[in-house]
Coordinates of N, CA and C in Angstrom, one line a residue:
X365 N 0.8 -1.2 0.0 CA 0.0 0.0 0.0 C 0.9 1.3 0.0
X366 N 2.0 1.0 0.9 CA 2.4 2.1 0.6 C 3.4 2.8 -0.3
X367 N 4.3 1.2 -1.1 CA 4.6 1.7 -2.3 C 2.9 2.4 -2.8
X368 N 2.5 2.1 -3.3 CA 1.0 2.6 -4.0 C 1.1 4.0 -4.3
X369 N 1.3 4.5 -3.1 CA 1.2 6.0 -2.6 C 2.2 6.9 -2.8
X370 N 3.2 5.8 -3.0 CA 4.9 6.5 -3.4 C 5.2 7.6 -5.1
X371 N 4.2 5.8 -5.6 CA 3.9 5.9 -7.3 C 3.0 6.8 -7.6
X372 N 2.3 7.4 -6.9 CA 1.1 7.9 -7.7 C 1.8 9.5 -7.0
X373 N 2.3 9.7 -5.7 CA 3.1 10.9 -5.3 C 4.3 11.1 -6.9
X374 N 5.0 10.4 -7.0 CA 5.8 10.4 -8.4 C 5.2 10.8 -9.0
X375 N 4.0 10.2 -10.0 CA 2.6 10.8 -11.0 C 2.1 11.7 -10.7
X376 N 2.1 12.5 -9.9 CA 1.4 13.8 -9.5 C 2.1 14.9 -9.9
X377 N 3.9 14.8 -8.9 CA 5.0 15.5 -9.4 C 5.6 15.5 -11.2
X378 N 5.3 14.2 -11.1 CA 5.7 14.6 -12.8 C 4.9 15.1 -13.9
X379 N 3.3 14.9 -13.1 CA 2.2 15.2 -14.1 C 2.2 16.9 -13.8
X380 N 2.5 17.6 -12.9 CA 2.3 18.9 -12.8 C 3.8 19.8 -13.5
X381 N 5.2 18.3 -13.3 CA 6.4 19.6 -14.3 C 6.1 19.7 -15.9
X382 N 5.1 18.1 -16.5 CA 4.6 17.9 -17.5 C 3.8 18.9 -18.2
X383 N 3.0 19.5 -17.2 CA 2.1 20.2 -17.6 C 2.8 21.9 -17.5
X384 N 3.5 22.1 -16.6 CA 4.7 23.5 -16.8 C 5.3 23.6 -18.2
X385 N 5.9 22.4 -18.7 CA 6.7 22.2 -19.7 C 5.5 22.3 -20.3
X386 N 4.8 22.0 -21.1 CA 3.6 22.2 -22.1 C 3.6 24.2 -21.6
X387 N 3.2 24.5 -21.0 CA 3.4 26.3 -20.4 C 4.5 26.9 -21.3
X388 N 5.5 26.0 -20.6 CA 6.6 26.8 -21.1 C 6.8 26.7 -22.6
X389 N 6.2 25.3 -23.2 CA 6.4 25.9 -24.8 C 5.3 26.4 -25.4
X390 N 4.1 26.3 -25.0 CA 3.0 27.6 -25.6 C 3.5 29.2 -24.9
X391 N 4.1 29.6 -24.1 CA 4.4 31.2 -23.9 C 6.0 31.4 -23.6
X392 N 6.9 30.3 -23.7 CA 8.3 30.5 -24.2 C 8.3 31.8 -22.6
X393 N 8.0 31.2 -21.8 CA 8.4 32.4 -20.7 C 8.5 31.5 -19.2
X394 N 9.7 31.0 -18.9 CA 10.2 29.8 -17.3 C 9.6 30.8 -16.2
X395 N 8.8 31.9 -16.4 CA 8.1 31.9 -15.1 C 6.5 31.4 -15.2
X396 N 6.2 31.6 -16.2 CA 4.9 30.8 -16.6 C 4.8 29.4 -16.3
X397 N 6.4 28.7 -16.0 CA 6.1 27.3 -15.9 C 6.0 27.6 -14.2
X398 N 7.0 28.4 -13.3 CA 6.8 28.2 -11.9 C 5.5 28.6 -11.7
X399 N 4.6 29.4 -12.3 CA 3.0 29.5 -11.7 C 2.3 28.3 -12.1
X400 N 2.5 27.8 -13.6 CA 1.7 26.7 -13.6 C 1.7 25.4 -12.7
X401 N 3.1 25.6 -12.3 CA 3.5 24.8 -11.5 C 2.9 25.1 -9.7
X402 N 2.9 26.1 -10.0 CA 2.5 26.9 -8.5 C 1.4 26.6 -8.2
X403 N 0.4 27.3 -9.8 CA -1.1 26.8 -9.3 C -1.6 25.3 -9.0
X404 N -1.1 24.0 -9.8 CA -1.3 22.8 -9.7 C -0.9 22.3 -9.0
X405 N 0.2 23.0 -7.6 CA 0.0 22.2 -6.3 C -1.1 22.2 -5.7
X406 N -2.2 23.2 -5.4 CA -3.2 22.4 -4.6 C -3.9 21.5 -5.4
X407 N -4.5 22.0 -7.2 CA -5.3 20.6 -7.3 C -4.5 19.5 -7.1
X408 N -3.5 19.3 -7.6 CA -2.9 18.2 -7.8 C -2.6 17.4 -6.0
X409 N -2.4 18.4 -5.0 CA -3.1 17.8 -3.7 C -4.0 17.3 -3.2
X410 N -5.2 18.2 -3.9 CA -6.6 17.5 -3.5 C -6.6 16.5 -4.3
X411 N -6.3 16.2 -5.6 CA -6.6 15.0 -6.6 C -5.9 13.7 -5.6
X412 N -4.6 13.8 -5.1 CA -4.0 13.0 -4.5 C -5.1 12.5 -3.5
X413 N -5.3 13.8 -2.4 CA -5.7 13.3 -1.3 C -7.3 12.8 -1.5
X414 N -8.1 13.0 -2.7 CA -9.2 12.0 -2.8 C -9.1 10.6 -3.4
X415 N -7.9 10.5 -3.9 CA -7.3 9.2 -4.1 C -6.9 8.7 -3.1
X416 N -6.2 8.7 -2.5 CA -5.9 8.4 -1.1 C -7.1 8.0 0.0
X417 N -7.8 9.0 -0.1 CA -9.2 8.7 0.6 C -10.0 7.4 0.0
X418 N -9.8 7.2 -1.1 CA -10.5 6.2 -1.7 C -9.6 5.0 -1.7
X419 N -8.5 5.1 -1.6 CA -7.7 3.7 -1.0 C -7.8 3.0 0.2
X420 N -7.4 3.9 0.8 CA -7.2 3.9 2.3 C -8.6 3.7 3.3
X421 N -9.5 4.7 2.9 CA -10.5 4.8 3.5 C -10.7 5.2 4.8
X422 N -9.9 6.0 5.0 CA -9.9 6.5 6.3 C -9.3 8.2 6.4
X423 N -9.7 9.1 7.7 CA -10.4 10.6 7.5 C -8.4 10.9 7.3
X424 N -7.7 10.1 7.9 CA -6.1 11.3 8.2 C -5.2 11.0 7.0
X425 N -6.1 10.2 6.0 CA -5.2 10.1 4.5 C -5.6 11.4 3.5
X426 N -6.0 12.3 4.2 CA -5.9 13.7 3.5 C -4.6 14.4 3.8
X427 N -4.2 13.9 4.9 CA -2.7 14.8 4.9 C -1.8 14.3 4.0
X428 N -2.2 13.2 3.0 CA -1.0 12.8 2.2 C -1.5 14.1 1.1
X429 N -2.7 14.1 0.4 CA -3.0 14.9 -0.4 C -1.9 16.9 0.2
X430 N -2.1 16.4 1.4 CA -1.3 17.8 2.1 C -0.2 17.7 1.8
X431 N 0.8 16.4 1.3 CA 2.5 16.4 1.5 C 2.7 16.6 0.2
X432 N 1.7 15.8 -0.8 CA 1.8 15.8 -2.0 C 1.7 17.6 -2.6
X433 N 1.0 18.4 -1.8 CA 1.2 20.4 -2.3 C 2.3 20.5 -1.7
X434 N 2.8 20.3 -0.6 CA 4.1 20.6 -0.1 C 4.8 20.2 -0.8
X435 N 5.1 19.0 -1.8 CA 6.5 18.6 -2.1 C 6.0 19.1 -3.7
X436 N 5.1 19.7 -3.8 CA 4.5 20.7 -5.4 C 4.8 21.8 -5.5
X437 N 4.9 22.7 -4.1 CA 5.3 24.1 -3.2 C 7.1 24.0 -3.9
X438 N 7.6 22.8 -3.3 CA 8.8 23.0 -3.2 C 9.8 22.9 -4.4
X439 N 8.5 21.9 -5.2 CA 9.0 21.9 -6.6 C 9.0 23.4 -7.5
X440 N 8.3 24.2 -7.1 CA 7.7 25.6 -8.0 C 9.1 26.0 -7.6
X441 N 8.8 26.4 -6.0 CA 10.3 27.1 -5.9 C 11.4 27.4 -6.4
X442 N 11.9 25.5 -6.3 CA 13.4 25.3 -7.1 C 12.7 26.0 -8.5
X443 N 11.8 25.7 -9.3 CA 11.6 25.8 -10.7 C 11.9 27.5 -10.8
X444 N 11.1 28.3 -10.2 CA 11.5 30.0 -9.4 C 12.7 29.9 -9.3
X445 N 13.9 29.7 -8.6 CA 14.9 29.7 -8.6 C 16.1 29.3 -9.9
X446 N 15.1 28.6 -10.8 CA 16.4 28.4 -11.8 C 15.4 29.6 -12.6
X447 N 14.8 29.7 -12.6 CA 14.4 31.0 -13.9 C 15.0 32.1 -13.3
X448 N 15.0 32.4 -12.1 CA 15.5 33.8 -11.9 C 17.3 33.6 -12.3
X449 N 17.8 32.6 -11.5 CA 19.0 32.3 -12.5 C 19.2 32.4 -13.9
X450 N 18.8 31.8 -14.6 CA 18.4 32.2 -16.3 C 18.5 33.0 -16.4
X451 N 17.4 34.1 -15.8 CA 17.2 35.4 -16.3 C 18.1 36.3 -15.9
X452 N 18.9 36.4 -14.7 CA 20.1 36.6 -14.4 C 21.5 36.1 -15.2
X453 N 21.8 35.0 -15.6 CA 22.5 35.2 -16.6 C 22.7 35.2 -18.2
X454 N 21.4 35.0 -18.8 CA 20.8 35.6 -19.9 C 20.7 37.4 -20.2
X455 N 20.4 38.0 -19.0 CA 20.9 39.4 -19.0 C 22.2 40.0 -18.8
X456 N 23.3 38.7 -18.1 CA 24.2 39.4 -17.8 C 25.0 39.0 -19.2
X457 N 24.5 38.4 -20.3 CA 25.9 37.3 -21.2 C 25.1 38.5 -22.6
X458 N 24.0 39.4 -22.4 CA 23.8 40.1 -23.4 C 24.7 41.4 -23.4
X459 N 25.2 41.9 -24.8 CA 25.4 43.1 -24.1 C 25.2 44.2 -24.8

C-alpha cells in the first residue's frame, strides 16, 4: 500500500512539471512554468488526497493529499529559482 502512494506521489509530481513544460512551450516564458507549477500544487493535492481517501478509506489520509502540495510548493520554488538564475544570466551574457 504504501509503495502505491509513493507511485502515484511520483505521477502527480511529474504530471504537474509535465504540464509547466507544455506552459513553457505555448508562452516561451520559465516563469509561466513556476505558476503553472505553483497553481497545480493544490489541485494536484486534493486530486491526491481523494485518491488516497478512496484507497485507504480513512479521515487522516488527506494529509497525504497535504504532503503531496508541499513537495509541489517545493518543486515551483526550485523551478523559481532556476528561472531567476536564467534570467540573471541571460541578461548578464547580453550586451
Amino acid at each position: 500500500m504504501d509503495l502505491l502512494l509513493y507511485i502515484l506521489m511520483g505521477l502527480l509530481i511529474v504530471a504537474a512539471n509535465v504540464l509547466g513544460f507544455l506552459s513553457y512551450r505555448k508562452k516561451k516564458s520559465l516563469y509561466s512554468v513556476t505558476l503553472t507549477v505553483l497553481l497545480m500544487a493544490p489541485v494536484l493535492g486534493g486530486i491526491g488526497g481523494v485518491i488516497a481517501l478512496l484507497i485507504i478509506r480513512d479521515a487522516f489520509a488527506v494529509f497525504y493529499g497535504l504532503q503531496v502540495a508541499y513537495f509541489l510548493l517545493v518543486n515551483s520554488a526550485i523551478v523559481l529559482v532556476i528561472a531567476v538564475i536564467t534570467s540573471a544570466v541571460r541578461n548578464y551574457r547580453t550586451p
